[in-house]
Amino acid sequence: MATIHVDGQRYEVAGADNLLNACLSLGLDVPYFCWHPALGSVGACRQCAVKQYRDEDDTRGALVMSCMTPAADGTRISIDDEEAREFRASVIEWLMIHHPHDCPVCEEGGHCHLQDMTMMTGHDRRRYRFRKRTHHNQDLGPFIAHEMNRCITCYRCVRFYRDHAGGKDLGAFGANDNIYFGRHQDGVLESPFAGNLTEVCPTGVFTDQTHSERYTRKWDLQFAPSVCHQCSVGCNISPGERYGELRRIENRYHGDVNRFFLCDRGRFGYGYVNRDDRPRLPEWRSHRDDAGVTLEVDAALDHGADRLRRVRRVIGIGSPRASLESNHQLRELVGDDGFSTGIAAAEQRCLSLMQRLNQSCGLPTPTPREVERHDAVLILGEDLLESAARLGLAVRQAAQARHETLAAERDIPHWHAAAVRTLGQDYYHPVFIAYPTPTGLDDVTAARWALAPDDIARLGFAVAHEIDGSAPAVTDLDPGTREAARDIAARLMAAERPLVVSGGSLGSEAILRAAGNVARALSRRARRGGLVLVRREVNSTGLTMMGGEPLEWALDELASRRADAVVILENDLHQRLPAPSVEAALAAAETVVVLDHQRTATWQRAHLGLPAASFAEADGTVVSLEGRAQRFFQVFDPAHLRPETRIRASWRWLHALRADLLRHAAADTTLDEVIRDCARAYPSLAGIVDAAPDADYRVHGLKLAREPHRYSGRTAMRAHLDVSEPRVSRDPDSPFTFSMEGYSGFDQPREEVAFAWAPGWNSPQAWNKFTDEVGGHLRAGDPGVRLMAPRPGDHAYATSIPEGFRRRDGKWQVVMLPRLFGGEETSSRAAPILARAAPPALLLAADDVARLGVSDGDRLAVIGHAGALTLSVCHEATLPPGVVGVPAGLAPSLEAGEWARLATPSGHARRDEVRK
């Protein structure tokens, strides 16, 4: 700790900070541009100038840049000094000489850091009367719009894109006062984190293009705290709504998970919420081939209850993309013996194994923020930038953290970004990856091995044995792999915080068992480290903790007539199992009830379809891959601007349907009641009650506001319905109001913050006002509660080691490869994601392509035991021969790990011309 004096006041601060960070953490306002809490200091903009004095007798002082000056003990500065104020005003004036001053038409207006700093410095007059420099704007793809004339040359964009996120295709071109930030030519920004430029850039150079067509100022958007539903990391988001549509998603600060950044799928994949073809009214079909009729709520519930009463047994199929509350209500409806998780058996076995490993491996699961502090990482069977991108960004920071380690040895402060990076160069903490194809982290790895799944597992088992000799050994291991295992083991043991990362992307239980053995070995020998296991969907972890039968069991119960009705919750079964088995089961059912917010192939097969609310229209709880239960809150009431809709949260539909089925009075229920009931039913989920404040939470007696205090046009928004303004929707399920009437300040600490705003801070930099220190944690604590922890005990090693991979004549082993864009069910319904996704292709080793006599672009069919898939061929030089890579997110006609044939589209098998 250090004592500093600011304008005559004494403060205690962390001595490792620079003065800018220290002042902002104290709640003092100092303007800045180039500095960013996650990027450090480079002193490029000169906007954060303050007056520093040698001692208490010094009356003259000297101007210093607070971002480049240590907050050393005894430091004396003045922010309000007249010379410092005049200097900061002159800085912003020269930075804006070539700025077009186009706030009225700029999409950044209203949440612009440049606007905030201009007001803070008092710059309100233009004196430059000459010709302004102009630039050509680039087409940067479907996510980001480009307006280079607004640039103030802060360098934040390239520092984030290249230095922090590892992107290669964005740079700074030019010199002096003519710098251009962009690509060498027009084209899609390749980084999966490019969307963060919209918040990193302090001006309107990079803006959200998905928002442009339906643009609304920030102060006219309605927000709620939410959780990204596009993967299992659990990033916190602030979705904004206007006119009953989601207009944009912004990062919501969480000190342990995503902090300042989101991946592009989480930021831009919300389009499915706004689809015109969404079901908005209950639909009834007496026969599946009927066009169907729409019903009112009571009639729909009566139809559903009448049909379900007449059947002998009802099966419920849940979903890992639905909330715990909805899955619980479905289980209450059908009973414990009739509930299926809705997850395919192979995936469910992997999920159950991951759950056991998290409890029995002896190592904790670190948060994404803690991942950044690990100094040796072994990744088995995951391409993190495709399966859990935000976690992949954390691993990149873990590798790059060696720069700070080297700097600390030479007394260079960690926040001195340019010096730290210059010293670090290409030195990284060791990251080892075993995966069949190249990954997005290969540029920071110490080594990567392109192996088939069983060989990845064997490498993992060998590493565990090298760490602890009592772990089972791998026989007949080739010398190269054995040497690699020794090197990995030595580097993990030498690290202060080793980390093992694996998951279910390749569908291999052997890989998971191997990762568990490495974690157990580290727990026994090093007694330190962490284990991260990646799941596929937002609530895969929570649904596994709840329990239930796999999807195949449910379909078999229907097909064999042991059950004659099914209720399907937010799950397109055609995305999980081959269509023939799904169709046979649904055809055998006398009654099919489907709840969903998308018009899927499964919805089309329903007798009764109930329009469910999406994450933006409902409240609920999900559990992330680290076991963190988090609450997402309703952003808007869909019936407020569209009174004809009958969209309801799934848990509310199921509660009412159960009451009607039992002929009980359809008493309303609240979210808090359902949460408490769910917590009582499943001991492992008891902690979800504390995941967020309940509906009675108040600040100064006020509920929390969903809308900024400048929200406008509420009456006009409904003028086409009624010129009189009705009372805003009531919300009995959360502590939030559907209005600007409520608490929205930062002085009272709270976990759930709907949007970032503080007086004078309208941009995302306002999050600094809500944290205990800049870049730290929310002052009231970060949202959510951890539910998983390793159990004490000396747990046994797994002993089932697979044999080494051997290619087969005429057959190829199928490897399912996750895709960030197009590989997830709901986001792949968003037009910008589809535009960004690369065309799906079959990956074959170059050797296999030559042997088959095909070329890139030729079409081949992969024929498995349950179906076939035809795609264009793309050769991959490092893919193991005998393996075919199939992109995830397509119709599930193939199973990961199965051996399939390759054929021309006409059905004639290609002959393997290699003779042994």
Short mmCIF file of N, CA and C in Angstrom, two decimals, residues 395-473:
data_model
loop_
_atom_site.label_atom_id
_atom_site.label_comp_id
_atom_site.label_asym_id
_atom_site.label_seq_id
_atom_site.Cartn_x
_atom_site.Cartn_y
_atom_site.Cartn_z
N VAL A 395 -6.81 -18.12 -21.77
CA VAL A 395 -5.60 -18.92 -21.91
C VAL A 395 -4.52 -18.13 -22.65
N ARG A 396 -4.91 -17.35 -23.64
CA ARG A 396 -3.93 -16.50 -24.33
C ARG A 396 -3.28 -15.53 -23.33
N GLN A 397 -4.08 -14.96 -22.45
CA GLN A 397 -3.50 -14.06 -21.45
C GLN A 397 -2.59 -14.81 -20.49
N ALA A 398 -2.93 -16.07 -20.20
CA ALA A 398 -2.05 -16.87 -19.34
C ALA A 398 -0.70 -17.07 -20.00
N ALA A 399 -0.69 -17.34 -21.29
CA ALA A 399 0.59 -17.51 -22.00
C ALA A 399 1.37 -16.20 -22.02
N GLN A 400 0.69 -15.10 -22.30
CA GLN A 400 1.35 -13.81 -22.40
C GLN A 400 1.75 -13.24 -21.05
N ALA A 401 1.23 -13.81 -19.96
CA ALA A 401 1.57 -13.30 -18.63
C ALA A 401 3.05 -13.46 -18.31
N ARG A 402 3.76 -14.26 -19.10
CA ARG A 402 5.19 -14.36 -18.86
C ARG A 402 5.88 -13.02 -19.11
N HIS A 403 5.31 -12.21 -19.96
CA HIS A 403 5.87 -10.88 -20.18
C HIS A 403 5.93 -10.11 -18.87
N GLU A 404 4.84 -10.20 -18.09
CA GLU A 404 4.81 -9.50 -16.82
C GLU A 404 5.78 -10.13 -15.82
N THR A 405 5.93 -11.45 -15.89
CA THR A 405 6.89 -12.11 -15.00
C THR A 405 8.31 -11.63 -15.28
N LEU A 406 8.66 -11.57 -16.56
CA LEU A 406 10.00 -11.08 -16.91
C LEU A 406 10.17 -9.62 -16.51
N ALA A 407 9.11 -8.83 -16.68
CA ALA A 407 9.19 -7.42 -16.31
C ALA A 407 9.37 -7.25 -14.81
N ALA A 408 8.64 -8.07 -14.03
CA ALA A 408 8.75 -7.96 -12.58
C ALA A 408 10.17 -8.26 -12.10
N GLU A 409 10.86 -9.19 -12.78
CA GLU A 409 12.24 -9.51 -12.41
C GLU A 409 13.17 -8.31 -12.64
N ARG A 410 12.75 -7.37 -13.46
CA ARG A 410 13.57 -6.20 -13.77
C ARG A 410 12.96 -4.91 -13.24
N ASP A 411 11.99 -5.07 -12.31
CA ASP A 411 11.35 -3.94 -11.67
C ASP A 411 10.63 -3.02 -12.65
N ILE A 412 10.13 -3.59 -13.74
CA ILE A 412 9.28 -2.83 -14.66
C ILE A 412 7.84 -3.04 -14.24
N PRO A 413 7.08 -1.99 -13.97
CA PRO A 413 5.70 -2.18 -13.51
C PRO A 413 4.84 -2.86 -14.56
N HIS A 414 3.93 -3.69 -14.11
CA HIS A 414 3.11 -4.49 -15.03
C HIS A 414 2.24 -3.62 -15.92
N TRP A 415 1.92 -2.39 -15.47
CA TRP A 415 1.03 -1.54 -16.26
C TRP A 415 1.76 -0.79 -17.37
N HIS A 416 3.07 -0.86 -17.40
CA HIS A 416 3.85 -0.17 -18.44
C HIS A 416 3.85 -1.05 -19.69
N ALA A 417 2.77 -0.97 -20.45
CA ALA A 417 2.48 -1.94 -21.50
C ALA A 417 3.57 -2.02 -22.56
N ALA A 418 4.06 -0.87 -23.04
CA ALA A 418 5.05 -0.88 -24.12
C ALA A 418 6.35 -1.53 -23.65
N ALA A 419 6.80 -1.18 -22.45
CA ALA A 419 8.04 -1.76 -21.94
C ALA A 419 7.90 -3.25 -21.69
N VAL A 420 6.78 -3.64 -21.13
CA VAL A 420 6.54 -5.06 -20.84
C VAL A 420 6.51 -5.86 -22.13
N ARG A 421 5.82 -5.34 -23.14
CA ARG A 421 5.72 -6.09 -24.40
C ARG A 421 7.06 -6.12 -25.13
N THR A 422 7.79 -5.03 -25.11
CA THR A 422 9.11 -5.00 -25.76
C THR A 422 10.05 -6.00 -25.11
N LEU A 423 10.01 -6.08 -23.79
CA LEU A 423 10.85 -7.04 -23.08
C LEU A 423 10.39 -8.47 -23.35
N GLY A 424 9.08 -8.70 -23.34
CA GLY A 424 8.56 -10.06 -23.45
C GLY A 424 8.73 -10.67 -24.82
N GLN A 425 8.57 -9.83 -25.88
CA GLN A 425 8.69 -10.32 -27.25
C GLN A 425 7.84 -11.59 -27.45
N ASP A 426 8.48 -12.68 -27.87
CA ASP A 426 7.76 -13.93 -28.13
C ASP A 426 7.98 -14.97 -27.04
N TYR A 427 8.26 -14.52 -25.83
CA TYR A 427 8.40 -15.44 -24.71
C TYR A 427 7.03 -15.63 -24.06
N TYR A 428 6.64 -16.89 -23.89
CA TYR A 428 5.33 -17.20 -23.32
C TYR A 428 5.46 -18.26 -22.24
N HIS A 429 4.50 -18.25 -21.32
CA HIS A 429 4.37 -19.41 -20.45
C HIS A 429 3.99 -20.60 -21.32
N PRO A 430 4.41 -21.82 -20.95
CA PRO A 430 4.18 -22.97 -21.84
C PRO A 430 2.70 -23.34 -21.94
N VAL A 431 2.24 -23.47 -23.17
CA VAL A 431 0.90 -23.97 -23.46
C VAL A 431 1.07 -25.14 -24.42
N PHE A 432 0.54 -26.30 -24.05
CA PHE A 432 0.64 -27.51 -24.87
C PHE A 432 -0.77 -27.89 -25.32
N ILE A 433 -0.93 -28.18 -26.61
CA ILE A 433 -2.23 -28.51 -27.16
C ILE A 433 -2.14 -29.81 -27.94
N ALA A 434 -3.06 -30.72 -27.66
CA ALA A 434 -3.23 -31.94 -28.45
C ALA A 434 -4.63 -31.90 -29.06
N TYR A 435 -4.70 -31.77 -30.38
CA TYR A 435 -5.97 -31.61 -31.08
C TYR A 435 -5.76 -32.01 -32.53
N PRO A 436 -6.78 -32.55 -33.20
CA PRO A 436 -6.55 -33.07 -34.56
C PRO A 436 -6.19 -32.01 -35.61
N THR A 437 -6.65 -30.78 -35.43
CA THR A 437 -6.44 -29.74 -36.44
C THR A 437 -5.78 -28.52 -35.80
N PRO A 438 -5.31 -27.56 -36.59
CA PRO A 438 -4.77 -26.32 -36.02
C PRO A 438 -5.82 -25.61 -35.18
N THR A 439 -5.37 -24.88 -34.17
CA THR A 439 -6.27 -24.14 -33.30
C THR A 439 -5.92 -22.66 -33.32
N GLY A 440 -6.81 -21.86 -32.76
CA GLY A 440 -6.60 -20.44 -32.73
C GLY A 440 -5.56 -19.98 -31.73
N LEU A 441 -5.03 -20.91 -30.92
CA LEU A 441 -4.01 -20.56 -29.94
C LEU A 441 -2.63 -21.07 -30.33
N ASP A 442 -2.49 -21.59 -31.53
CA ASP A 442 -1.21 -22.20 -31.91
C ASP A 442 -0.06 -21.21 -31.89
N ASP A 443 -0.35 -19.92 -32.08
CA ASP A 443 0.73 -18.94 -32.14
C ASP A 443 1.37 -18.68 -30.78
N VAL A 444 0.73 -19.11 -29.69
CA VAL A 444 1.33 -18.92 -28.36
C VAL A 444 1.66 -20.24 -27.69
N THR A 445 1.64 -21.33 -28.44
CA THR A 445 1.89 -22.64 -27.83
C THR A 445 3.37 -22.98 -27.87
N ALA A 446 3.76 -23.76 -26.87
CA ALA A 446 5.10 -24.32 -26.87
C ALA A 446 5.17 -25.51 -27.83
N ALA A 447 4.07 -26.25 -27.95
CA ALA A 447 4.01 -27.39 -28.87
C ALA A 447 2.56 -27.78 -29.08
N ARG A 448 2.26 -28.27 -30.28
CA ARG A 448 0.93 -28.81 -30.57
C ARG A 448 1.10 -30.13 -31.31
N TRP A 449 0.27 -31.10 -30.94
CA TRP A 449 0.32 -32.41 -31.57
C TRP A 449 -1.01 -32.66 -32.27
N ALA A 450 -0.96 -32.93 -33.58
CA ALA A 450 -2.15 -33.25 -34.35
C ALA A 450 -2.39 -34.74 -34.24
N LEU A 451 -3.32 -35.13 -33.37
CA LEU A 451 -3.53 -36.54 -33.06
C LEU A 451 -5.00 -36.89 -33.16
N ALA A 452 -5.26 -38.17 -33.41
CA ALA A 452 -6.61 -38.71 -33.33
C ALA A 452 -7.02 -38.75 -31.86
N PRO A 453 -8.35 -38.78 -31.56
CA PRO A 453 -8.79 -38.71 -30.16
C PRO A 453 -8.14 -39.73 -29.24
N ASP A 454 -8.03 -41.00 -29.66
CA ASP A 454 -7.43 -42.00 -28.77
C ASP A 454 -5.96 -41.70 -28.50
N ASP A 455 -5.26 -41.16 -29.48
CA ASP A 455 -3.86 -40.81 -29.26
C ASP A 455 -3.71 -39.59 -28.37
N ILE A 456 -4.69 -38.68 -28.43
CA ILE A 456 -4.69 -37.56 -27.49
C ILE A 456 -4.83 -38.09 -26.06
N ALA A 457 -5.74 -39.05 -25.89
CA ALA A 457 -5.93 -39.64 -24.57
C ALA A 457 -4.65 -40.34 -24.11
N ARG A 458 -4.00 -41.07 -24.99
CA ARG A 458 -2.78 -41.78 -24.60
C ARG A 458 -1.68 -40.80 -24.18
N LEU A 459 -1.58 -39.68 -24.88
CA LEU A 459 -0.61 -38.66 -24.48
C LEU A 459 -0.93 -38.17 -23.07
N GLY A 460 -2.21 -37.92 -22.80
CA GLY A 460 -2.61 -37.46 -21.47
C GLY A 460 -2.30 -38.47 -20.39
N PHE A 461 -2.61 -39.74 -20.64
CA PHE A 461 -2.29 -40.79 -19.67
C PHE A 461 -0.78 -40.87 -19.43
N ALA A 462 -0.01 -40.71 -20.49
CA ALA A 462 1.45 -40.77 -20.35
C ALA A 462 1.97 -39.60 -19.51
N VAL A 463 1.39 -38.43 -19.69
CA VAL A 463 1.80 -37.27 -18.89
C VAL A 463 1.51 -37.53 -17.42
N ALA A 464 0.33 -38.07 -17.12
CA ALA A 464 -0.02 -38.37 -15.73
C ALA A 464 0.98 -39.35 -15.12
N HIS A 465 1.37 -40.36 -15.88
CA HIS A 465 2.33 -41.34 -15.37
C HIS A 465 3.70 -40.71 -15.12
N GLU A 466 4.10 -39.78 -15.99
CA GLU A 466 5.39 -39.12 -15.78
C GLU A 466 5.36 -38.23 -14.53
N ILE A 467 4.19 -37.67 -14.22
CA ILE A 467 4.08 -36.85 -13.00
C ILE A 467 4.07 -37.71 -11.76
N ASP A 468 3.30 -38.78 -11.82
CA ASP A 468 3.16 -39.68 -10.67
C ASP A 468 3.29 -41.11 -11.18
N GLY A 469 4.35 -41.79 -10.75
CA GLY A 469 4.61 -43.14 -11.23
C GLY A 469 3.53 -44.13 -10.88
N SER A 470 2.68 -43.82 -9.88
CA SER A 470 1.62 -44.74 -9.52
C SER A 470 0.43 -44.65 -10.47
N ALA A 471 0.39 -43.64 -11.32
CA ALA A 471 -0.64 -43.56 -12.35
C ALA A 471 -0.35 -44.62 -13.40
N PRO A 472 -1.37 -45.18 -14.04
CA PRO A 472 -1.14 -46.26 -15.01
C PRO A 472 -0.25 -45.81 -16.16
N ALA A 473 0.65 -46.67 -16.55
CA ALA A 473 1.57 -46.37 -17.65
C ALA A 473 0.92 -46.73 -18.99
#
